[in-house]
Coordinates of C-alpha atoms in Angstrom, one line a residue:
Chain M
M1 CA 45.4 52.6 21.8
A2 CA 47.6 54.3 24.4
D3 CA 48.4 53.0 27.9
Q4 CA 45.5 52.3 30.1
P5 CA 45.4 51.8 33.8
L6 CA 44.7 48.4 35.3
I7 CA 43.3 50.0 38.4
P8 CA 41.0 52.9 37.6
P9 CA 41.6 56.2 39.4
F10 CA 39.7 56.3 42.7
G11 CA 36.8 58.6 43.2
K12 CA 36.0 59.0 39.5
K13 CA 33.2 57.5 37.4
V14 CA 34.5 54.5 35.4
H15 CA 33.5 54.4 31.7
L16 CA 34.2 51.0 30.2
E17 CA 34.5 52.3 26.7
D18 CA 37.7 53.9 27.9
Y19 CA 39.2 50.5 28.5
D20 CA 40.2 48.4 25.5
P21 CA 39.5 44.7 26.1
S22 CA 42.2 43.8 23.6
F23 CA 44.9 45.9 25.2
T24 CA 48.1 43.9 25.7
N25 CA 50.6 46.7 26.5
G26 CA 52.6 45.9 23.4
M27 CA 53.5 42.4 24.7
S28 CA 53.8 39.3 22.6
K29 CA 52.1 36.1 23.6
D30 CA 55.4 34.2 24.1
D31 CA 56.8 36.9 26.3
A32 CA 53.7 37.0 28.4
K33 CA 53.6 33.3 28.8
A34 CA 57.2 33.1 29.8
R35 CA 56.8 35.9 32.3
E36 CA 53.7 34.3 33.7
K37 CA 55.4 31.0 34.3
K38 CA 58.1 32.7 36.4
L39 CA 55.6 34.6 38.4
E40 CA 53.5 31.5 39.0
A41 CA 56.5 29.8 40.6
R42 CA 57.0 32.9 42.8
M43 CA 53.4 32.8 43.7
G44 CA 53.9 29.2 44.9
E45 CA 56.7 30.3 47.2
L46 CA 54.8 33.2 48.5
Q47 CA 51.7 31.2 49.2
E48 CA 53.7 28.7 51.2
M49 CA 55.0 31.5 53.4
L50 CA 51.5 33.0 53.7
Y51 CA 50.3 29.6 54.9
A52 CA 53.3 29.1 57.2
Q53 CA 53.0 32.6 58.7
G54 CA 49.2 32.2 59.3
T55 CA 48.5 35.8 60.1
Q56 CA 47.0 37.2 56.9
S57 CA 44.8 36.0 54.0
L58 CA 44.1 37.0 50.4
L59 CA 40.7 37.2 48.8
V60 CA 40.5 37.2 45.0
V61 CA 37.2 38.1 43.5
L62 CA 36.5 37.3 39.8
Q63 CA 33.6 38.8 37.9
A64 CA 32.9 38.8 34.2
M65 CA 30.2 38.3 31.6
D66 CA 29.6 34.7 30.4
A67 CA 32.7 33.3 28.6
G68 CA 34.7 36.2 30.1
G69 CA 37.3 33.7 31.4
K70 CA 36.7 33.3 35.1
D71 CA 37.1 29.5 35.0
G72 CA 40.1 29.7 32.7
A73 CA 41.9 32.2 34.8
I74 CA 41.4 30.1 37.9
K75 CA 42.8 27.1 36.1
H76 CA 45.9 28.9 34.8
V77 CA 46.8 31.5 37.4
F78 CA 46.7 29.1 40.3
D79 CA 48.6 26.3 38.6
A80 CA 51.5 26.3 41.0
V81 CA 49.8 26.9 44.3
N82 CA 49.3 24.1 46.7
P83 CA 45.5 23.3 46.6
Q84 CA 45.7 22.8 50.4
G85 CA 46.1 26.6 50.9
V86 CA 43.4 27.7 48.4
G87 CA 39.6 27.6 48.5
V88 CA 37.5 28.3 45.5
T89 CA 33.9 29.2 45.9
A90 CA 31.6 29.4 42.9
F91 CA 28.5 31.4 43.7
K92 CA 25.6 30.2 41.7
Q93 CA 21.9 31.2 41.7
P94 CA 21.0 31.5 45.4
T95 CA 19.0 28.7 47.0
P96 CA 15.7 29.3 48.8
E97 CA 17.6 29.1 52.1
E98 CA 20.1 31.7 51.0
L99 CA 17.4 34.0 49.8
A100 CA 15.8 33.8 53.2
H101 CA 18.8 35.8 54.5
D102 CA 20.6 39.1 53.8
F103 CA 22.7 38.9 50.6
L104 CA 26.0 38.7 52.4
W105 CA 25.0 35.7 54.6
R106 CA 26.1 33.1 52.1
V107 CA 29.3 34.9 51.3
H108 CA 30.7 35.5 54.8
P109 CA 31.5 31.9 55.6
H110 CA 33.8 31.7 52.6
V111 CA 36.1 34.5 53.5
P112 CA 39.5 32.9 53.6
P113 CA 40.9 32.4 57.1
K114 CA 44.4 33.4 58.1
G115 CA 47.0 31.7 56.0
Y116 CA 44.7 31.0 53.0
I117 CA 43.9 32.3 49.6
G118 CA 40.2 32.4 48.8
I119 CA 38.9 32.7 45.3
F120 CA 35.3 33.8 44.5
N121 CA 34.1 32.8 41.1
R122 CA 31.3 35.3 41.0
S123 CA 30.5 36.9 44.3
H124 CA 28.3 39.2 46.3
Y125 CA 28.6 41.6 43.3
E126 CA 26.0 39.5 41.5
D127 CA 23.5 41.1 43.9
V128 CA 24.1 44.4 42.2
L129 CA 24.6 43.0 38.7
V130 CA 22.1 40.3 37.7
V131 CA 19.8 41.5 40.4
R132 CA 19.9 45.1 39.3
V133 CA 19.7 44.4 35.6
N134 CA 16.6 42.3 36.1
Q135 CA 15.2 44.2 39.0
L136 CA 14.9 41.1 41.0
V137 CA 14.5 43.3 44.1
P138 CA 13.3 46.9 44.1
Q139 CA 15.8 49.6 43.5
E140 CA 15.6 50.9 47.0
V141 CA 16.9 47.5 48.1
W142 CA 19.8 47.1 45.7
E143 CA 20.8 50.7 45.9
K144 CA 21.8 50.2 49.6
R145 CA 23.9 47.2 48.7
Y146 CA 26.9 49.2 47.4
E147 CA 27.5 50.7 50.8
H148 CA 26.9 47.3 52.5
I149 CA 29.5 45.8 50.3
N150 CA 32.0 48.5 51.1
A151 CA 31.4 48.1 54.8
F152 CA 31.7 44.3 54.6
E153 CA 35.0 44.5 52.6
R154 CA 36.3 47.0 55.1
L155 CA 35.5 44.6 57.9
I156 CA 37.4 41.8 56.5
A157 CA 40.3 43.9 55.3
E158 CA 40.8 45.3 58.8
R159 CA 41.0 41.8 60.1
G160 CA 43.9 41.0 57.8
T161 CA 42.4 39.9 54.5
R162 CA 43.9 41.6 51.4
I163 CA 41.2 41.9 48.8
L164 CA 41.8 42.0 45.0
K165 CA 38.9 42.3 42.7
F166 CA 39.2 41.5 39.0
F167 CA 36.7 42.4 36.3
L168 CA 37.6 40.4 33.2
H169 CA 36.7 42.8 30.5
I170 CA 35.9 41.2 27.1
S171 CA 34.2 42.7 24.1
R172 CA 30.8 41.7 22.8
D173 CA 32.4 40.3 19.7
E174 CA 34.8 38.2 21.7
Q175 CA 31.9 36.7 23.6
K176 CA 30.3 35.7 20.4
R177 CA 33.5 34.1 19.2
R178 CA 33.8 32.1 22.4
F179 CA 30.2 31.0 22.4
Q180 CA 30.7 29.8 18.9
E181 CA 33.8 27.9 19.9
R182 CA 31.8 26.2 22.6
L183 CA 29.2 25.2 20.1
D184 CA 31.7 23.8 17.7
D185 CA 34.1 21.9 20.0
P186 CA 32.6 18.7 21.5
S187 CA 34.8 19.0 24.6
K188 CA 33.4 22.5 25.3
Q189 CA 29.7 22.0 24.5
W190 CA 28.9 21.3 28.1
K191 CA 29.9 24.9 28.9
F192 CA 27.2 26.3 26.6
A193 CA 23.9 27.0 28.2
M194 CA 20.9 28.2 26.2
G195 CA 20.3 30.6 29.1
D196 CA 23.4 32.5 28.3
L197 CA 21.8 34.0 25.1
P198 CA 19.1 36.2 26.7
I199 CA 21.8 37.5 29.1
R200 CA 23.9 38.5 26.0
E201 CA 20.9 40.5 24.9
Q202 CA 21.2 42.6 28.0
W203 CA 24.9 43.4 27.4
D204 CA 24.5 47.2 27.6
D205 CA 22.5 47.0 30.8
Y206 CA 25.2 44.8 32.3
M207 CA 28.0 47.2 31.3
K208 CA 26.1 50.0 33.1
A209 CA 25.7 47.8 36.2
Y210 CA 29.4 47.0 36.0
E211 CA 30.3 50.6 35.7
A212 CA 28.3 51.4 38.9
V213 CA 30.2 48.6 40.7
L214 CA 33.6 49.7 39.4
T215 CA 32.8 53.3 40.5
R216 CA 31.0 52.8 43.8
C217 CA 32.8 49.8 45.3
H218 CA 36.3 50.8 44.3
T219 CA 38.3 51.5 47.4
E220 CA 41.9 51.3 48.4
A221 CA 41.1 48.5 50.8
A222 CA 39.4 46.5 48.0
P223 CA 40.4 47.8 44.6
W224 CA 39.0 46.7 41.2
H225 CA 41.2 45.8 38.4
V226 CA 39.8 46.2 34.9
V227 CA 41.6 43.3 33.2
P228 CA 41.8 43.4 29.4
A229 CA 40.6 39.9 28.8
N230 CA 40.1 39.4 25.1
K231 CA 43.6 37.8 25.0
K232 CA 43.6 35.0 27.5
W233 CA 47.4 35.0 27.9
Y234 CA 47.4 38.7 28.8
R235 CA 44.5 38.3 31.2
D236 CA 46.4 35.5 33.0
L237 CA 49.6 37.5 33.2
V238 CA 47.9 40.6 34.6
I239 CA 46.1 38.6 37.3
T240 CA 49.2 36.6 38.2
Q241 CA 51.3 39.8 38.4
S242 CA 48.8 41.6 40.6
I243 CA 48.5 38.7 43.1
V244 CA 52.3 38.3 43.3
Q245 CA 52.7 42.0 43.8
A246 CA 50.1 42.0 46.6
L247 CA 51.7 39.0 48.4
E248 CA 55.1 40.8 48.1
E249 CA 53.6 43.9 49.7
M250 CA 52.0 41.8 52.4
E251 CA 55.6 40.8 53.4
V252 CA 54.7 37.2 54.0
R253 CA 57.5 35.2 55.5
Y254 CA 58.2 32.1 57.4
P255 CA 57.4 32.6 61.1
D256 CA 60.1 32.5 63.8
P257 CA 60.8 29.0 65.0
E258 CA 59.4 27.9 68.4
P259 CA 61.8 29.0 71.1
G260 CA 64.2 26.3 72.2
L261 CA 64.2 24.5 68.8
E262 CA 68.0 24.6 68.6
S263 CA 68.4 22.3 71.6
V264 CA 65.9 19.7 70.5
V265 CA 67.2 16.1 70.2
I266 CA 65.0 13.7 68.4
P267 CA 65.0 10.3 70.2
D268 CA 65.4 7.1 68.2
Chain Q
M1 CA 62.3 -7.4 49.3
A2 CA 59.9 -9.1 46.9
D3 CA 56.8 -7.6 45.4
Q4 CA 54.3 -6.2 47.9
P5 CA 50.6 -5.4 47.3
L6 CA 49.5 -1.8 47.4
I7 CA 46.0 -2.8 48.4
P8 CA 46.1 -5.4 51.1
P9 CA 44.0 -8.5 50.5
F10 CA 40.5 -8.1 51.8
G11 CA 39.3 -9.9 54.9
K12 CA 42.8 -10.6 56.4
K13 CA 44.6 -9.0 59.3
V14 CA 47.1 -6.5 58.1
H15 CA 50.6 -6.7 59.6
L16 CA 52.6 -3.5 58.8
E17 CA 55.9 -5.2 59.2
D18 CA 55.1 -7.1 56.0
Y19 CA 55.1 -3.8 54.2
D20 CA 58.5 -2.2 53.4
P21 CA 58.2 1.6 53.6
S22 CA 61.2 1.9 51.3
F23 CA 59.7 -0.4 48.5
T24 CA 60.0 1.2 45.1
N25 CA 59.2 -1.8 42.9
G26 CA 62.6 -1.6 41.3
M27 CA 62.0 1.9 39.8
S28 CA 64.5 4.7 39.5
K29 CA 63.6 8.2 40.7
D30 CA 63.9 9.7 37.2
D31 CA 61.6 7.0 35.7
A32 CA 59.1 7.6 38.5
K33 CA 59.1 11.3 38.1
A34 CA 58.7 11.2 34.3
R35 CA 55.9 8.7 34.7
E36 CA 54.2 10.8 37.3
K37 CA 54.3 14.0 35.2
K38 CA 52.5 12.2 32.4
L39 CA 49.9 10.8 34.8
E40 CA 49.3 14.2 36.3
A41 CA 48.4 15.6 32.9
R42 CA 46.0 12.8 32.4
M43 CA 44.5 13.5 35.8
G44 CA 43.9 17.1 34.8
E45 CA 41.9 15.9 31.7
L46 CA 39.9 13.4 33.7
Q47 CA 39.1 15.9 36.4
E48 CA 37.7 18.3 33.8
M49 CA 35.5 15.5 32.6
L50 CA 34.4 14.6 36.1
Y51 CA 33.5 18.2 36.6
A52 CA 31.7 18.6 33.3
Q53 CA 29.8 15.4 33.8
G54 CA 28.7 16.3 37.3
T55 CA 27.4 12.8 38.2
Q56 CA 30.1 11.3 40.4
S57 CA 32.7 12.5 42.8
L58 CA 36.0 11.3 44.3
L59 CA 37.1 11.3 47.9
V60 CA 40.8 10.9 48.7
V61 CA 41.6 10.2 52.3
L62 CA 45.2 10.7 53.5
Q63 CA 46.5 9.4 56.8
A64 CA 50.0 9.1 58.1
M65 CA 52.3 9.6 61.1
D66 CA 53.7 13.1 61.5
A67 CA 56.1 13.9 58.6
G68 CA 54.6 11.0 56.7
G69 CA 54.1 13.3 53.7
K70 CA 50.4 14.2 53.6
D71 CA 51.1 17.8 52.8
G72 CA 53.8 17.0 50.3
A73 CA 51.6 14.5 48.5
I74 CA 48.7 17.0 48.2
K75 CA 51.1 19.6 46.8
H76 CA 52.7 17.3 44.2
V77 CA 49.9 14.9 43.2
F78 CA 47.3 17.6 42.5
D79 CA 49.7 19.9 40.6
A80 CA 47.8 19.8 37.4
V81 CA 44.2 19.8 38.6
N82 CA 42.0 22.9 38.4
P83 CA 41.7 24.2 42.0
Q84 CA 38.1 25.0 41.2
G85 CA 37.2 21.3 41.2
V86 CA 39.1 20.3 44.3
G87 CA 38.4 20.9 48.0
V88 CA 41.0 20.1 50.6
T89 CA 39.9 19.7 54.2
A90 CA 42.5 19.5 56.9
F91 CA 41.0 18.0 60.0
K92 CA 42.6 19.4 63.2
Q93 CA 41.9 18.8 66.8
P94 CA 38.1 19.0 67.2
T95 CA 36.6 22.2 68.5
P96 CA 34.3 22.2 71.5
E97 CA 31.3 22.5 69.1
E98 CA 32.5 19.5 67.1
L99 CA 33.0 17.5 70.2
A100 CA 29.4 18.2 71.2
H101 CA 28.3 16.1 68.2
D102 CA 28.9 12.5 67.0
F103 CA 32.4 12.1 65.4
L104 CA 31.1 12.1 61.8
W105 CA 29.2 15.3 62.2
R106 CA 32.1 17.5 61.3
V107 CA 33.2 15.2 58.4
H108 CA 29.9 14.8 56.6
P109 CA 29.7 18.4 55.2
H110 CA 33.0 18.0 53.5
V111 CA 32.1 15.0 51.4
P112 CA 32.7 16.1 47.8
P113 CA 29.6 16.9 45.8
K114 CA 29.0 15.5 42.3
G115 CA 31.7 16.7 39.9
Y116 CA 34.3 17.3 42.6
I117 CA 37.4 15.8 44.1
G118 CA 37.6 16.1 47.9
I119 CA 40.8 15.5 49.8
F120 CA 40.9 14.8 53.5
N121 CA 44.2 15.6 55.2
R122 CA 43.6 13.5 58.2
S123 CA 40.0 12.4 58.6
H124 CA 37.4 10.6 60.7
Y125 CA 40.1 7.9 61.1
E126 CA 41.7 10.1 63.8
D127 CA 38.8 9.1 66.0
V128 CA 40.1 5.5 66.0
L129 CA 43.8 6.5 66.0
V130 CA 44.8 9.3 68.3
V131 CA 41.6 8.8 70.2
R132 CA 42.3 5.1 70.7
V133 CA 46.0 5.4 71.4
N134 CA 45.3 8.0 74.1
Q135 CA 42.0 6.5 75.3
L136 CA 40.3 9.9 74.8
V137 CA 37.0 8.1 75.0
P138 CA 36.3 4.7 76.6
Q139 CA 37.0 1.6 74.5
E140 CA 33.3 0.8 74.2
V141 CA 32.9 4.0 72.4
W142 CA 35.8 3.8 69.9
E143 CA 35.2 0.1 69.3
K144 CA 31.8 0.9 67.7
R145 CA 33.4 3.5 65.4
Y146 CA 34.8 1.0 62.9
E147 CA 31.4 -0.1 62.0
H148 CA 30.0 3.5 61.9
I149 CA 32.8 4.4 59.5
N150 CA 32.1 1.5 57.3
A151 CA 28.4 2.4 57.2
F152 CA 29.2 6.0 56.5
E153 CA 31.6 5.2 53.7
R154 CA 29.0 2.8 52.2
L155 CA 26.4 5.6 52.3
I156 CA 28.4 8.0 50.3
A157 CA 29.8 5.4 48.0
E158 CA 26.3 4.3 47.0
R159 CA 25.4 7.9 46.2
G160 CA 28.2 8.1 43.7
T161 CA 31.4 9.0 45.6
R162 CA 34.4 6.8 44.8
I163 CA 36.6 6.5 47.9
L164 CA 40.4 6.0 47.9
K165 CA 42.2 5.8 51.2
F166 CA 45.9 6.1 51.5
F167 CA 48.1 5.3 54.5
L168 CA 51.5 6.9 53.8
H169 CA 53.8 4.3 55.4
I170 CA 57.1 5.6 56.6
S171 CA 59.6 4.0 58.9
R172 CA 60.5 5.3 62.4
D173 CA 64.0 6.1 61.1
E174 CA 62.6 8.1 58.2
Q175 CA 60.5 10.1 60.6
K176 CA 63.6 11.0 62.6
R177 CA 65.4 12.0 59.5
R178 CA 62.5 14.3 58.4
F179 CA 62.1 15.8 61.8
Q180 CA 65.9 16.6 61.8
E181 CA 65.6 18.2 58.4
R182 CA 62.8 20.4 59.7
L183 CA 65.0 21.5 62.6
D184 CA 67.9 22.3 60.3
D185 CA 66.2 24.1 57.5
P186 CA 64.9 27.6 58.3
S187 CA 62.2 27.3 55.7
K188 CA 60.9 24.2 57.3
Q189 CA 61.2 25.0 61.0
W190 CA 57.6 26.2 61.1
K191 CA 56.5 22.6 60.4
F192 CA 58.2 21.4 63.5
A193 CA 56.1 21.2 66.7
M194 CA 57.4 20.2 70.1
G195 CA 54.1 18.3 70.5
D196 CA 55.2 15.9 67.7
L197 CA 57.9 14.3 69.9
P198 CA 55.6 12.6 72.5
I199 CA 53.6 11.2 69.7
R200 CA 56.7 9.7 68.2
E201 CA 57.2 7.9 71.5
Q202 CA 53.8 6.2 71.0
W203 CA 54.9 4.8 67.6
D204 CA 54.2 1.2 68.3
D205 CA 50.7 2.0 69.7
Y206 CA 50.0 3.9 66.6
M207 CA 51.1 1.1 64.3
K208 CA 48.7 -1.2 66.2
A209 CA 45.9 1.3 65.8
Y210 CA 46.7 1.7 62.1
E211 CA 46.7 -2.1 61.6
A212 CA 43.2 -2.2 63.2
V213 CA 42.0 0.5 60.7
L214 CA 43.6 -1.2 57.7
T215 CA 42.0 -4.5 58.7
R216 CA 38.6 -3.5 59.9
C217 CA 37.7 -0.5 57.6
H218 CA 39.1 -2.0 54.4
T219 CA 36.3 -2.7 52.0
E220 CA 35.9 -2.9 48.3
A221 CA 33.8 0.3 48.4
A222 CA 36.5 2.1 50.3
P223 CA 39.8 0.3 50.0
W224 CA 43.0 1.3 51.8
H225 CA 46.3 1.6 50.0
V226 CA 49.5 1.0 52.0
V227 CA 51.8 3.5 50.2
P228 CA 55.5 2.9 50.6
A229 CA 56.4 6.5 51.5
N230 CA 60.0 6.6 52.6
K231 CA 60.8 7.8 49.0
K232 CA 58.6 10.8 48.3
W233 CA 58.8 10.3 44.5
Y234 CA 57.5 6.8 44.8
R235 CA 54.8 7.8 47.1
D236 CA 53.6 10.5 44.7
L237 CA 53.7 8.2 41.8
V238 CA 51.7 5.5 43.5
I239 CA 49.0 7.9 44.6
T240 CA 48.8 9.6 41.3
Q241 CA 48.5 6.3 39.5
S242 CA 45.8 5.1 41.8
I243 CA 43.7 8.2 41.3
V244 CA 44.1 8.1 37.5
Q245 CA 43.1 4.5 37.5
A246 CA 40.0 5.1 39.6
L247 CA 38.9 8.0 37.3
E248 CA 39.4 5.8 34.3
E249 CA 37.3 3.1 35.8
M250 CA 34.6 5.6 36.7
E251 CA 34.4 6.3 32.9
V252 CA 34.1 10.0 33.4
R253 CA 33.3 11.8 30.1
Y254 CA 31.9 15.0 28.7
P255 CA 28.1 15.0 29.0
D256 CA 25.9 15.1 25.9
P257 CA 25.2 18.6 24.7
E258 CA 21.8 20.2 25.3
P259 CA 19.4 19.1 22.6
G260 CA 19.1 21.6 19.8
L261 CA 22.6 22.9 20.2
E262 CA 23.4 22.4 16.5
S263 CA 20.8 24.9 15.4
V264 CA 21.8 27.7 17.7
V265 CA 22.7 31.0 16.1
I266 CA 24.4 33.5 18.3
P267 CA 23.1 37.0 17.6
D268 CA 25.6 39.9 17.2

């Protein structure tokens, strides 16, 4: 398959069948891994500067079907960052207290403060994905959420949070392969949940719901990346690269020293 | 200097002058680094099992004088752990809202839930350290806090949280050297705060306050480690070793698979 964009063109409907989940841009696994290691080290440096500077933050949103690689990506992409500057929030099924509020109420407190990287493992997008596919609320409710999400993301972007959203795109076959691997490998069985199977049955409905998300909540302030994720090494490289590029664009740097620092004498 | 215990004997007054901050147990830097790398990899494995098992948690408390190496230890010791399973909380000067509550109110929400490692960069101990040294509350108030802390730590330990507390012990000379390094290195100047100098003047008072903490809040459920921290590589090795040992003792392991997993067939 020919070249394919990582970031879909803005303002156009996204069709996922145009995106090959096995795309690797002609790279070999070894090349990709070597490149990623280098970028990881650079990410570590940039993160320290982000933290030191303390004026901007970065939010990374990860969405995918089950076994799409969200956990693996977090583990591998953020290898070299200082855990002190990173907060990961895994959004699970909402609690009764969370359901007693608007859908962004539980998300808002986890937006990364200045200096920090925040990672969402699933996110507010579940409220237009699982909720839409299963009609957990009426359509007139979930329909309005796309605009609420855009407004929310604009709010935090204007305040200095760079937002990068990644849809980890795997094929249905690849999901089957990974489920089977979880069943077969004793150290992975804990990741397998019977409940994942009925969700697999809804694959096509989920793809439609993802296409709506990728089309309607895809803005320059908070762009989606459609990450070809059948190959884990390519997935990790693409995410790492995108984050490093964003941090470079943010021009993070060490802050100026306190005035008068040059004349300080430290007493014994 | 001869051998010195990492964990002071229980029930005895701790005198910090008995603990050499430059102690390295006869190890070379290269040996220590190689050993630490291996232990880090093991920590990564154990953490995944802790997470998978989801029945216990680990709380790591770090306390030190300024430039004692809390940030550096976090960065280096937790290199290989998945950031998803780790939460770092840096306790700063309390906000007005926090001050309107008891001193443990702001700490409690950050105790790691089952499956997680929580790291406290500073902690509730500040309320018997900076608060005591500067008499920010009357003695009759801070005096009672040692017992409150012991009760609190017992509470969370009984619920399945293993607690490891590390005092990173540096000498006054070493602090001066590190301050000077921060002044001289443009990439470290942001770490230097003028406000650190008056605190340095109170060194002896702080050592007394630390000795009280190390004596009065040193329990089998939540032991203190006096980490010789003049050498960063020895500090990191000691902390890594202690955490790995604790996780081994906790017998973390992958949970049993859901019953019936062997007969699951994944549909196309």
